[in-house]
mmCIF file of C-alpha atoms and ligand atoms in Angstrom:
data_model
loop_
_atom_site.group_PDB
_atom_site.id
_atom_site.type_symbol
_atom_site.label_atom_id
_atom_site.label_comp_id
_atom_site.label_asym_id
_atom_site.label_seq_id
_atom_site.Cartn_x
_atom_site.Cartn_y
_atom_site.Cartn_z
ATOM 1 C CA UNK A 5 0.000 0.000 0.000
ATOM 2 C CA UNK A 6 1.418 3.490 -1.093
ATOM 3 C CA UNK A 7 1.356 5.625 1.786
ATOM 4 C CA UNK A 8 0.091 9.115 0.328
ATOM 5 C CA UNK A 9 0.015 12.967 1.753
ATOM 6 C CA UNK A 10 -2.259 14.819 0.208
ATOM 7 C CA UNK A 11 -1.188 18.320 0.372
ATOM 8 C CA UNK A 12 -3.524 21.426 0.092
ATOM 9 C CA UNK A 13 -6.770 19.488 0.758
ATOM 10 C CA UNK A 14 -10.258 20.889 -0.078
ATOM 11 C CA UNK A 15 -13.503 18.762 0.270
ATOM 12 C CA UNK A 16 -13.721 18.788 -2.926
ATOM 13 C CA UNK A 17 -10.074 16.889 -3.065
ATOM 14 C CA UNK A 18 -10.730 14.519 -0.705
ATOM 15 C CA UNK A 19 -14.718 13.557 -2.390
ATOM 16 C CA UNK A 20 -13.023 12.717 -5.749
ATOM 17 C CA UNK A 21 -9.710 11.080 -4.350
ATOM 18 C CA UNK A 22 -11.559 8.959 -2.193
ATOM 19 C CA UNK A 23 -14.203 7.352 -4.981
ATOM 20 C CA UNK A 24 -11.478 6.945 -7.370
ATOM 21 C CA UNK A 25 -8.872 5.497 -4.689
ATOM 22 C CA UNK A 26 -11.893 2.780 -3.958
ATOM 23 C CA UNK A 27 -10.023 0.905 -7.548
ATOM 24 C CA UNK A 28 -6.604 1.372 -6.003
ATOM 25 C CA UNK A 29 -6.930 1.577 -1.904
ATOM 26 C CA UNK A 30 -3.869 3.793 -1.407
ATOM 27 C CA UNK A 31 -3.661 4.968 2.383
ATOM 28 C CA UNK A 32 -4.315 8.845 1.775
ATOM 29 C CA UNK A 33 -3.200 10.956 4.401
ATOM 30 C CA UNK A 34 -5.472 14.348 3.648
ATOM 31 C CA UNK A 35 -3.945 17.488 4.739
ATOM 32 C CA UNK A 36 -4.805 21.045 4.506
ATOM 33 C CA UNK A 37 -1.534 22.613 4.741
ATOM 34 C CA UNK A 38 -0.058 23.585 1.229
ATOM 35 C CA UNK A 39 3.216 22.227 0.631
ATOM 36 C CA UNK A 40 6.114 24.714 1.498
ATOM 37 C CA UNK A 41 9.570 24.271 3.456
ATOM 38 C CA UNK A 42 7.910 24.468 7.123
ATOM 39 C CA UNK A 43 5.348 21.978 6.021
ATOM 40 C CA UNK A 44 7.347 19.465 4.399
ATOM 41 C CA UNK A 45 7.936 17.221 7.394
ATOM 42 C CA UNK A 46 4.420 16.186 7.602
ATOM 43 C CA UNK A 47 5.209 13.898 4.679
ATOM 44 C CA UNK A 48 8.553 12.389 6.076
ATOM 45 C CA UNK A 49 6.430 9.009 6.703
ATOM 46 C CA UNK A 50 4.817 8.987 3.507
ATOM 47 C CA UNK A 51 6.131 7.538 -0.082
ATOM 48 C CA UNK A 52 4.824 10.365 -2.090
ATOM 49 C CA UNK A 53 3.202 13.843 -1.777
ATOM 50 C CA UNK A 54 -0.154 14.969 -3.871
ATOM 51 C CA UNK A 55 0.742 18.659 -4.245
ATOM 52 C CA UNK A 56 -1.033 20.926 -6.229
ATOM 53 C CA UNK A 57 -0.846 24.529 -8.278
ATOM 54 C CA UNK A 58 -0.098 26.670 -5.511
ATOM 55 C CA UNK A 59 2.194 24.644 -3.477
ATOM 56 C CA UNK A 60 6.106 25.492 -2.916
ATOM 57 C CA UNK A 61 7.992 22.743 -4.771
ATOM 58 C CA UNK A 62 10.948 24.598 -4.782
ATOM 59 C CA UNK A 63 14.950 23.544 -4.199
ATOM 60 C CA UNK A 64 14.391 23.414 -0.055
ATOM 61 C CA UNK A 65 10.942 22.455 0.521
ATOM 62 C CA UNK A 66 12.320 19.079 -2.127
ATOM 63 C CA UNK A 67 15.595 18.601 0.145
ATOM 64 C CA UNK A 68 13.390 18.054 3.434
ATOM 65 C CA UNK A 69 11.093 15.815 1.543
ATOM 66 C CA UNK A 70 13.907 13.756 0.053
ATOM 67 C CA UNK A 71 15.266 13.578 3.319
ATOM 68 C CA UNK A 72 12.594 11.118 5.051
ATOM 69 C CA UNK A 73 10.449 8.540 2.190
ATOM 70 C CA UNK A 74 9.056 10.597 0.079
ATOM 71 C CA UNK A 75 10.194 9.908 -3.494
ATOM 72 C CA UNK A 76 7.604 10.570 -5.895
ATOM 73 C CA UNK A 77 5.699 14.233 -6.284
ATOM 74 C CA UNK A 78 2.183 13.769 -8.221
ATOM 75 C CA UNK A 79 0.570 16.838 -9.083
ATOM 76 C CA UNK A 80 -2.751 16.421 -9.312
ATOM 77 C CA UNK A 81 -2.524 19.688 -11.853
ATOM 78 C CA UNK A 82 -1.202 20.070 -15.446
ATOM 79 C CA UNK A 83 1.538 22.995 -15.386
ATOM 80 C CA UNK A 84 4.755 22.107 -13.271
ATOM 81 C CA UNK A 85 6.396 25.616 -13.220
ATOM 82 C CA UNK A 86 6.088 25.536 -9.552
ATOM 83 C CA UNK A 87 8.283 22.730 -9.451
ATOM 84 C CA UNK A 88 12.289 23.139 -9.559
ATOM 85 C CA UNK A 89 13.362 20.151 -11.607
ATOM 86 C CA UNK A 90 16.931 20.452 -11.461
ATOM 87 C CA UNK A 91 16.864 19.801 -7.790
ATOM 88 C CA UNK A 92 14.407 17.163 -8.251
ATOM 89 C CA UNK A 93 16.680 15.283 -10.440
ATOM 90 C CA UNK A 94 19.644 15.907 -8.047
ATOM 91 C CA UNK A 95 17.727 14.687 -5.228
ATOM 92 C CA UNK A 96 16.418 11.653 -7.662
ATOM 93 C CA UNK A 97 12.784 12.485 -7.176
ATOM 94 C CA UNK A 98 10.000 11.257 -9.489
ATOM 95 C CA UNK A 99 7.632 14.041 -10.703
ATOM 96 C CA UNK A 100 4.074 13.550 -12.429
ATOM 97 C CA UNK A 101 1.277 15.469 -13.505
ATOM 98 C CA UNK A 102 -1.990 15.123 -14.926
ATOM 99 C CA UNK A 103 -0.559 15.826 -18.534
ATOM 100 C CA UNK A 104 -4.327 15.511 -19.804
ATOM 101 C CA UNK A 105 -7.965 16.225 -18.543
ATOM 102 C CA UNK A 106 -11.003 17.961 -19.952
ATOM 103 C CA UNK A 107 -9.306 20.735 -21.734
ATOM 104 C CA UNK A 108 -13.141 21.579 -22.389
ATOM 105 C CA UNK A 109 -13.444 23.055 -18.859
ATOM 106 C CA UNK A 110 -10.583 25.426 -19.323
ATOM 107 C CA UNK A 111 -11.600 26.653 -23.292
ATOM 108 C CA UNK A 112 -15.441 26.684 -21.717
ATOM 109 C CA UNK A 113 -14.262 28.704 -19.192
ATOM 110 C CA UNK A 114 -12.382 31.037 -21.306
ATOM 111 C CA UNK A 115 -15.486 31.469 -23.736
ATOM 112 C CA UNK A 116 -17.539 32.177 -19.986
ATOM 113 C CA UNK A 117 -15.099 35.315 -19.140
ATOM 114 C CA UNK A 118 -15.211 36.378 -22.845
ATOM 115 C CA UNK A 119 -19.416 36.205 -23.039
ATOM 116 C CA UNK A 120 -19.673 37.679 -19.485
ATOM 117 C CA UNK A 121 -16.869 40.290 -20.249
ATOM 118 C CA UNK A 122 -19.263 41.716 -23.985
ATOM 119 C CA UNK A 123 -22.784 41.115 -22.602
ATOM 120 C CA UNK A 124 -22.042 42.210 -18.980
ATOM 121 C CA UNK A 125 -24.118 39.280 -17.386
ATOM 122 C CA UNK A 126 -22.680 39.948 -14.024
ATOM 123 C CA UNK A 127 -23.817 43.768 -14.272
ATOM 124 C CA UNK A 128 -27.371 42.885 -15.816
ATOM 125 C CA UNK A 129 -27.905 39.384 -12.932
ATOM 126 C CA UNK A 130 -27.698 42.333 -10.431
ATOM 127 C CA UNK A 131 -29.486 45.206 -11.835
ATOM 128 C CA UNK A 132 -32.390 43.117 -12.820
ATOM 129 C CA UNK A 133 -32.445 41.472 -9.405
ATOM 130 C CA UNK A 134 -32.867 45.181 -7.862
ATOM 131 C CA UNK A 135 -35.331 46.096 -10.044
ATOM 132 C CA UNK A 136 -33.225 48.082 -12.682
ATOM 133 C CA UNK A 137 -34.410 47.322 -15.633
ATOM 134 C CA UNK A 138 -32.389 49.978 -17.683
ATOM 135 C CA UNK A 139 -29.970 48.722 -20.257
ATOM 136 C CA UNK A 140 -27.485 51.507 -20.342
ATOM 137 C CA UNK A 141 -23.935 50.463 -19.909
ATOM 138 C CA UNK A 142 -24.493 46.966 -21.253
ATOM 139 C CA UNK A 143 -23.413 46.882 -24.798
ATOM 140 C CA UNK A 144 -22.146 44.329 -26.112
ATOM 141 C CA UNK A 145 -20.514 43.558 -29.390
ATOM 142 C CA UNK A 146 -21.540 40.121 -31.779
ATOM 143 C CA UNK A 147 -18.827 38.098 -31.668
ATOM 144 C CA UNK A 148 -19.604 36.779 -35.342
ATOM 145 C CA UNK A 149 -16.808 38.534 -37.315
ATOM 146 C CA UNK A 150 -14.190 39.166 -34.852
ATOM 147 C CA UNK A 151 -10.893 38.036 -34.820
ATOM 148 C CA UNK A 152 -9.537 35.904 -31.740
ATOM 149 C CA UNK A 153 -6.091 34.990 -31.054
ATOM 150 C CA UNK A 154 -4.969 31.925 -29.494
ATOM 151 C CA UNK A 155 -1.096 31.887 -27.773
ATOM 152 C CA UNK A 156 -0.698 28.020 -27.274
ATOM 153 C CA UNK A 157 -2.345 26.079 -29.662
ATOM 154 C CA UNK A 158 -1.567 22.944 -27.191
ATOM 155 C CA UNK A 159 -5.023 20.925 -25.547
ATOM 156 C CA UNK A 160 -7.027 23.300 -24.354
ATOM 157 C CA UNK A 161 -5.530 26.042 -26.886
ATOM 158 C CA UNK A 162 -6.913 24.102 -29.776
ATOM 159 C CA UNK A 163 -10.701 23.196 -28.091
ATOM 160 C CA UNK A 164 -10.903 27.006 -27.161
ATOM 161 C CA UNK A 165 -10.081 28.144 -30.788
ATOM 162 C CA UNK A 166 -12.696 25.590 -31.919
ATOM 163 C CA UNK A 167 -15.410 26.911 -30.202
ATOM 164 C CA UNK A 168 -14.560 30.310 -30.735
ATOM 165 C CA UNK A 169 -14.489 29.421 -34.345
ATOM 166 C CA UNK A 170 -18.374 28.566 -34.281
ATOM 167 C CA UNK A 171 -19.263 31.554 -32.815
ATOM 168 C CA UNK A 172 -17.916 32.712 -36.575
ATOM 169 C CA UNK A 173 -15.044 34.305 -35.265
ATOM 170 C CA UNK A 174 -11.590 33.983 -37.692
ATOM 171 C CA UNK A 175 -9.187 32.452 -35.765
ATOM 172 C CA UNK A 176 -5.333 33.062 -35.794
ATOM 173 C CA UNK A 177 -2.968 31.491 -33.547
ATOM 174 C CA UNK A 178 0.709 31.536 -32.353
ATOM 175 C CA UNK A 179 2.782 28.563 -31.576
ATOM 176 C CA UNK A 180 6.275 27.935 -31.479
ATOM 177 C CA UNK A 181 5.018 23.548 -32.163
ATOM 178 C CA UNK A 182 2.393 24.298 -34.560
ATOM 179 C CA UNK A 183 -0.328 21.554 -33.778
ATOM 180 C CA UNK A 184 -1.762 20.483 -37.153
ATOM 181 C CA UNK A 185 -5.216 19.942 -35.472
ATOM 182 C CA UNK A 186 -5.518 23.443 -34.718
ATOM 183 C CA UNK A 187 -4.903 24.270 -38.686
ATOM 184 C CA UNK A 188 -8.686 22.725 -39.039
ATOM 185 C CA UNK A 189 -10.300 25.948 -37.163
ATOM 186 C CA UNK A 190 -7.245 28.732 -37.981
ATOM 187 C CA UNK A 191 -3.975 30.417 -39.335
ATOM 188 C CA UNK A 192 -1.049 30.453 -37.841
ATOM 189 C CA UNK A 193 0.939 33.892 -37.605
ATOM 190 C CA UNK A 194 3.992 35.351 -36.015
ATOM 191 C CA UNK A 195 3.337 36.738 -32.545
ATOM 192 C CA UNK A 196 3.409 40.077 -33.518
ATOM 193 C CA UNK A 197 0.512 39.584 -36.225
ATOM 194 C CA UNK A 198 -1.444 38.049 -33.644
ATOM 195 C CA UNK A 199 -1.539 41.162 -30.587
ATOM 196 C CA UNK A 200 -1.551 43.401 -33.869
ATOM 197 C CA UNK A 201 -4.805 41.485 -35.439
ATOM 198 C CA UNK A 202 -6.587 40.386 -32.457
ATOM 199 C CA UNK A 203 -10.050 42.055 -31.453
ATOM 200 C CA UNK A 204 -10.034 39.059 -28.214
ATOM 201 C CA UNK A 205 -6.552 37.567 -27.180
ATOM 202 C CA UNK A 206 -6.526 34.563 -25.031
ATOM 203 C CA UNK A 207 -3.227 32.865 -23.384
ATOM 204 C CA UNK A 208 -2.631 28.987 -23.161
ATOM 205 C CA UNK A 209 0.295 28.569 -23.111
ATOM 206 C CA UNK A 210 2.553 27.474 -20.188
ATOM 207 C CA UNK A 211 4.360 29.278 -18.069
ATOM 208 C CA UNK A 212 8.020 29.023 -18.438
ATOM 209 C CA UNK A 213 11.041 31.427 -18.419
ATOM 210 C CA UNK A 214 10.491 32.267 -22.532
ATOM 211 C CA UNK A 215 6.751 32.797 -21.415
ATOM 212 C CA UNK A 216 7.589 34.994 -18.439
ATOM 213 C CA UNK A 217 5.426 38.572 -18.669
ATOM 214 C CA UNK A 218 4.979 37.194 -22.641
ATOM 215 C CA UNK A 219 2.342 40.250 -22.631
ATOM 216 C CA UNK A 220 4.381 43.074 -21.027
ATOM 217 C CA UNK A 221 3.827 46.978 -21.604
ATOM 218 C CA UNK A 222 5.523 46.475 -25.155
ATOM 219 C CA UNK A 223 3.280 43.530 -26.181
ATOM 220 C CA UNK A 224 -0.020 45.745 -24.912
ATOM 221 C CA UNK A 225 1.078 48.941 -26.858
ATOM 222 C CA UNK A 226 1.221 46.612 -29.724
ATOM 223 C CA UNK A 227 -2.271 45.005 -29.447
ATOM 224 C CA UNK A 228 -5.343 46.015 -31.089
ATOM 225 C CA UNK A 229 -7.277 49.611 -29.091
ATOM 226 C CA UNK A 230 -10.008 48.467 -27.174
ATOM 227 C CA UNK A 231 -9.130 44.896 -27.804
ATOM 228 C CA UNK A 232 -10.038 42.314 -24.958
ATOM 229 C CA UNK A 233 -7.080 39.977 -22.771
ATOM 230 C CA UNK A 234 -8.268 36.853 -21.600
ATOM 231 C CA UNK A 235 -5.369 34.816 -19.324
ATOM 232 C CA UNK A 236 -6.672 30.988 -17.932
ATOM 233 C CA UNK A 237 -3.168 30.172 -17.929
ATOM 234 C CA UNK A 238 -0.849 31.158 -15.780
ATOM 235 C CA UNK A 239 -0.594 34.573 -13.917
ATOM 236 C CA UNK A 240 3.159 35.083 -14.749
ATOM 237 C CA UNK A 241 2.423 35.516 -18.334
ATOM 238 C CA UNK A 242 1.237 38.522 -17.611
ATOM 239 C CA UNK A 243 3.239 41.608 -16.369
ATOM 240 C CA UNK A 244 0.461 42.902 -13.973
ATOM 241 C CA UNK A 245 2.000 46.493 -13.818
ATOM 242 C CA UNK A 246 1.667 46.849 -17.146
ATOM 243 C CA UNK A 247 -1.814 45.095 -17.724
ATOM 244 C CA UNK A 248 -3.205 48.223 -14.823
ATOM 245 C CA UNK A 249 -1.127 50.798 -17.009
ATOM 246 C CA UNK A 250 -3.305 49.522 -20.539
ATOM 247 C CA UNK A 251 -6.292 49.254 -18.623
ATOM 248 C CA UNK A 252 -6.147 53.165 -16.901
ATOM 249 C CA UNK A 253 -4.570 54.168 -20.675
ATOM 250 C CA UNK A 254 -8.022 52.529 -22.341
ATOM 251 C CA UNK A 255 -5.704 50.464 -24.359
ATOM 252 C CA UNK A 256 -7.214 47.477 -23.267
ATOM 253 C CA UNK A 257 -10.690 46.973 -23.461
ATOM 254 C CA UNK A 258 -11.625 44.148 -21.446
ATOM 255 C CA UNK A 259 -9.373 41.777 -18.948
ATOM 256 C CA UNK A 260 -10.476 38.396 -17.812
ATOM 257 C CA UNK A 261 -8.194 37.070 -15.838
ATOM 258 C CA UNK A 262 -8.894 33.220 -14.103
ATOM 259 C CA UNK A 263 -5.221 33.328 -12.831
ATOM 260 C CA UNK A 264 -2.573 35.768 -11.101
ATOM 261 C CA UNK A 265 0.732 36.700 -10.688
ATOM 262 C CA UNK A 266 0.403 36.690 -7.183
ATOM 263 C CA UNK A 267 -2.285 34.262 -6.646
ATOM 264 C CA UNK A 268 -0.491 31.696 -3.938
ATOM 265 C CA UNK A 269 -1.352 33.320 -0.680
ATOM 266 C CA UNK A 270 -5.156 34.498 -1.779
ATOM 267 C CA UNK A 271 -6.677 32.135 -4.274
ATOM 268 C CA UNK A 272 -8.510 28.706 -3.136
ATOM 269 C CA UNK A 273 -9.040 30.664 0.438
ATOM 270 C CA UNK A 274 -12.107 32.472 2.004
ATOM 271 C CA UNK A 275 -10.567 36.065 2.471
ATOM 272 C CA UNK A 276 -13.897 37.718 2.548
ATOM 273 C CA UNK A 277 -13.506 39.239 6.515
ATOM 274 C CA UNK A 278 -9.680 39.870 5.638
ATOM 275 C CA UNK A 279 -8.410 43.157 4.537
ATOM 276 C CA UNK A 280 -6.319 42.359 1.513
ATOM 277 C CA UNK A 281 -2.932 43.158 1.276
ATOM 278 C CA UNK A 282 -2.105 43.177 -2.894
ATOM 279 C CA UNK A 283 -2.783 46.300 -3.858
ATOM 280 C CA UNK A 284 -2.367 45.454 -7.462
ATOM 281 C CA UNK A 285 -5.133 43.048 -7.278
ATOM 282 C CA UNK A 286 -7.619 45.698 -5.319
ATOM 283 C CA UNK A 287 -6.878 47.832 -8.132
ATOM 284 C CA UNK A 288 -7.536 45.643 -10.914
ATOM 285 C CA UNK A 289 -10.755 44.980 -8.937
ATOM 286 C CA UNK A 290 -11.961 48.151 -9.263
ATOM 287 C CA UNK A 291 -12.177 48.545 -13.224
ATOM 288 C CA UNK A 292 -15.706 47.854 -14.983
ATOM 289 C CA UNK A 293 -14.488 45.548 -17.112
ATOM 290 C CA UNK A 294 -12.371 43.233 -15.167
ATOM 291 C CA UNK A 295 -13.654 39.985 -14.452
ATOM 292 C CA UNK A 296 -11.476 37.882 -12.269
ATOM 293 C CA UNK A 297 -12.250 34.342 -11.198
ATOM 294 C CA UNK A 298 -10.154 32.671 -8.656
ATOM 295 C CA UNK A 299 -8.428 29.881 -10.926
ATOM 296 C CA UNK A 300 -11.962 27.862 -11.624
ATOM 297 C CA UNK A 301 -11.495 27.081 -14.613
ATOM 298 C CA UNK A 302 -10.144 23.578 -14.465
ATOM 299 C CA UNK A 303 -13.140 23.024 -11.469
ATOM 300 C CA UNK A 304 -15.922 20.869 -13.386
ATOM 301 C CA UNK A 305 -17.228 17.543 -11.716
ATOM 302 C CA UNK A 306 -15.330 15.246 -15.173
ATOM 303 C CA UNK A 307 -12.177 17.451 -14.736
ATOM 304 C CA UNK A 308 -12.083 16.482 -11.025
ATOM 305 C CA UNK A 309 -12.879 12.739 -11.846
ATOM 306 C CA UNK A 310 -10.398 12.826 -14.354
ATOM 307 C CA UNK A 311 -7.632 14.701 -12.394
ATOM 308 C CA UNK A 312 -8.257 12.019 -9.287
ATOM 309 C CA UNK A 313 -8.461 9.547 -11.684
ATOM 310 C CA UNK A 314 -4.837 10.041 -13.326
ATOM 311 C CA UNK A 315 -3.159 11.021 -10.353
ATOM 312 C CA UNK A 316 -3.933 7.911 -8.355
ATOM 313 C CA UNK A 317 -2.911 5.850 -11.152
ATOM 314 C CA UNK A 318 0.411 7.648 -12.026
ATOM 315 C CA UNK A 319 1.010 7.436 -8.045
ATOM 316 C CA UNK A 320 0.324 2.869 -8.597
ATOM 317 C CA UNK A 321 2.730 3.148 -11.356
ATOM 318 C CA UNK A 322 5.444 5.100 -9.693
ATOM 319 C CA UNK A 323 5.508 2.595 -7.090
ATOM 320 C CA UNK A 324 5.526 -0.273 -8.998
ATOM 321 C CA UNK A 325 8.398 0.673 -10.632
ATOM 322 C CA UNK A 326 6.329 0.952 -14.384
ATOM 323 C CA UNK A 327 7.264 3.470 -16.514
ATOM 324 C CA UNK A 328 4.093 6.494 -16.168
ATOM 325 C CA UNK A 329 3.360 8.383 -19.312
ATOM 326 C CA UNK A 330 2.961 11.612 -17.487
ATOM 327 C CA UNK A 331 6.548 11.938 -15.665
ATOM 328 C CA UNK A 332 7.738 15.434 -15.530
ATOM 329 C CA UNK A 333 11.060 14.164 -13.877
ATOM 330 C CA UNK A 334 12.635 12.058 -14.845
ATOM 331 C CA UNK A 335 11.580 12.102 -18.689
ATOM 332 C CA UNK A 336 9.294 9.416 -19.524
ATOM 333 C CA UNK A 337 11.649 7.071 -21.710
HETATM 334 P P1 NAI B 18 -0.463 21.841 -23.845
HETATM 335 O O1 NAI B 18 0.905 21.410 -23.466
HETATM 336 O O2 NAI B 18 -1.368 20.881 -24.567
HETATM 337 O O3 NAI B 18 -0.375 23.171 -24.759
HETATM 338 C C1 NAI B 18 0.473 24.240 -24.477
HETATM 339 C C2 NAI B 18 0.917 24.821 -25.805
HETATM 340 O O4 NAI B 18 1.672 26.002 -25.550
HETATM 341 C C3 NAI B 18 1.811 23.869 -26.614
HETATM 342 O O5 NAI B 18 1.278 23.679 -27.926
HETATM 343 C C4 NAI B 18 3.147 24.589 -26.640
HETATM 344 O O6 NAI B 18 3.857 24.370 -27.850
HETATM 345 C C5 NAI B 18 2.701 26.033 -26.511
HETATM 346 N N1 NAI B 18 3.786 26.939 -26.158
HETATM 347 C C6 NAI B 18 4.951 26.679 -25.497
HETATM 348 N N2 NAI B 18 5.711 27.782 -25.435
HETATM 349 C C7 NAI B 18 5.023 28.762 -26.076
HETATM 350 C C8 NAI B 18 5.284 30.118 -26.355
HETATM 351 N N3 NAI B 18 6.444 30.697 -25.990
HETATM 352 N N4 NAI B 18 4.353 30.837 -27.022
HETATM 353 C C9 NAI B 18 3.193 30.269 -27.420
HETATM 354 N N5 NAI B 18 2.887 28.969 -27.191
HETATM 355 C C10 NAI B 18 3.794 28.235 -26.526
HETATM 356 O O7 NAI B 18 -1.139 22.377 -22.507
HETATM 357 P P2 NAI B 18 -2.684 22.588 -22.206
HETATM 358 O O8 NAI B 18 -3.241 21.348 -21.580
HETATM 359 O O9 NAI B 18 -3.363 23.145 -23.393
HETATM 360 O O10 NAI B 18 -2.600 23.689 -21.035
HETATM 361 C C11 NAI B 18 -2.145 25.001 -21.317
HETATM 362 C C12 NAI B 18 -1.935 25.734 -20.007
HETATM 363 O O11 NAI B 18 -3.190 25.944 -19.364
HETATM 364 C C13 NAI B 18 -1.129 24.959 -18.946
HETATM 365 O O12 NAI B 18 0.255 25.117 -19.147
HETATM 366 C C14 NAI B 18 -1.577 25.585 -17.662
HETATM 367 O O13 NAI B 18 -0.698 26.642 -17.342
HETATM 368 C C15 NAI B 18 -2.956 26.150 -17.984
HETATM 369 N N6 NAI B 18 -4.028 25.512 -17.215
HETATM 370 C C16 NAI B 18 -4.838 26.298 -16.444
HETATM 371 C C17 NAI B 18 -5.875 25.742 -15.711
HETATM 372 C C18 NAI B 18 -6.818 26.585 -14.901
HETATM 373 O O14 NAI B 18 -7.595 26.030 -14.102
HETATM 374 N N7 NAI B 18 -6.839 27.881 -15.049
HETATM 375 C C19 NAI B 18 -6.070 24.279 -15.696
HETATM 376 C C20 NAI B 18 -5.195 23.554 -16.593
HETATM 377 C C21 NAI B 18 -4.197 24.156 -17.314
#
């Protein structure tokens, strides 16, 4: 029996762990702590920790976890930018992630910010609930016509430009691996085409050091006026500074935003009785035509299923020594 701590547990963790660990009876330890140096020794009993987007897999918080049993990190998440490899492979640690669920509940979610962000559903659920029945302040554009660019024409990259693409939008897209399935709903163009063509821009790509503030002051002066942002990827593609500087300039013409910078200490949590520190993020807050949702976008009940699912089985095959299609660290040979 693998011996499993489950870092960073909310019910919702622990309801779709447990029914999918019934096919594999793993002894999960469920803990709410997120991973980080001065939580790492809650594992040292454990073969592997479950860790998740927000937790610190850096260089020390690894070193105290190599040095009891843990051997094996599964992320029960798809991006592994949180994770520093090179000490993983020092410390001969195996990483895995969940290279593959329902990329439809990120692209859905992405077309959700985008529909909310045009027809101001969030402004007109209130008003009408009041009484307000006036529509001033709610116009919206038809989407039929526009032009949407994609950055990352990976999984979810490719779905999203799909559905955007039978909404009649054209669809152009930047890749540094073109994916021949997205050629079926688009064009592919140099970066700079894309910000310069785009009416709606949407990031999904991941985040690495080449992606790093990938839409910075320089890449917002060069986008379309008025046209919208949309980021369900990762919060350090975006150079938040400059995203509040477009906004105030009315460069920009509408930011949804599912992810953030400087998400790790405030997203996942209650905060609603706490005064809130980020000052970036209270500002970005106050603009009309921000919409930010606290990274939801992966959080439907098949993407859950799915996540549990792969996780528990890449944590079977770790430990019995298989080779796991979704290793991070060491490569999958
Ligand atoms: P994927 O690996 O299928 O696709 C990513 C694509 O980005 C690849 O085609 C890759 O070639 C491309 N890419 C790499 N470097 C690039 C660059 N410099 N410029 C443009 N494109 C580049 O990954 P998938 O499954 O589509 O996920 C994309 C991202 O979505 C993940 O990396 C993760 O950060 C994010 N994500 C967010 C979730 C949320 O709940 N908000 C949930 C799941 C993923």
């Amino acid at each position: 029996m693998v011996r499993v701590a489950v870092f960073d547990t909310k019910p919702y963790d622990r309801q779709f762990l447990q029914a999918a660990n019934r096919g594999y009876g793993h002894d999960l330890v469920f803990l709410e702590a997120r991973l980080q140096p001065g939580t790492a020794a809650l594992a040292l009993e454990c073969d592997a920790v479950c860790a998740f987007v927000n937790d610190d897999l850096g260089a020390v918080t690894l070193a105290r976890l190599a040095a009891g049993r843990p051997r094996h990190v599964a992320l029960r998440c798809t991006g592994f930018n949180h994770v520093d490899l090179q000490a993983a492979t020092r410390l001969s640690m195996t990483v895995t992630r969940v290279t593959a669920y329902s990329p439809y509940s990120v692209a859905e979610h992405a077309v959700g910010l985008i529909l909310t962000l045009n027809r101001k559903f969030h402004r007109a659920y209130n008003r009408v609930r009041e009484g307000n029945f006036s529509l001033d302040g709610l116009l919206g554009f038809d989407l039929r016509g526009c032009t949407v660019g994609v950055v990352g024409t990976g999984k979810i990259g490719q779905v999203f430009g799909a559905i955007m693409a039978g909404f009649g939008c054209r669809i152009v897209g930047y890749d540094p691996y073109p994916n021949p399935q997205f050629t079926a709903v688009g064009d592919y163009l140099p970066l700079a085409q894309v910000l310069a063509q785009a009416d709606i821009l949407s990031l999904h790509c991941p985040l690495t050091p080449e992606t790093y503030h990938l839409i910075d002051g320089r890449a917002i002066a060069a986008m379309r006026q008025g046209a919208m942002l949309i980021n369900t990827s990762r919060g350090g593609l975006v150079d938040t500074k400059a995203l509040i500087a477009g906004l105030k300039a009315r460069k920009l013409g509408a930011v949804g935003l599912d992810v953030y910078e400087e998400e790790a200490g405030l997203f996942f949590e209650d905060r609603s009785g706490e005064i809130i520190d980020d000052d970036q993020l209270q500002r970005l807050l106050t603009f009309p035509n921000v919409l930010i949702t606290a990274h939801q976008a992966f959080f439907t009940q098949n993407a859950l299923e799915e996540i549990a699912a792969v996780t528990l089985e890449n944590i079977a095959e770790v430990a019995a020594g298989r080779p796991c299609a979704h290793q991070v660290c060491p490569p999958p040979v």
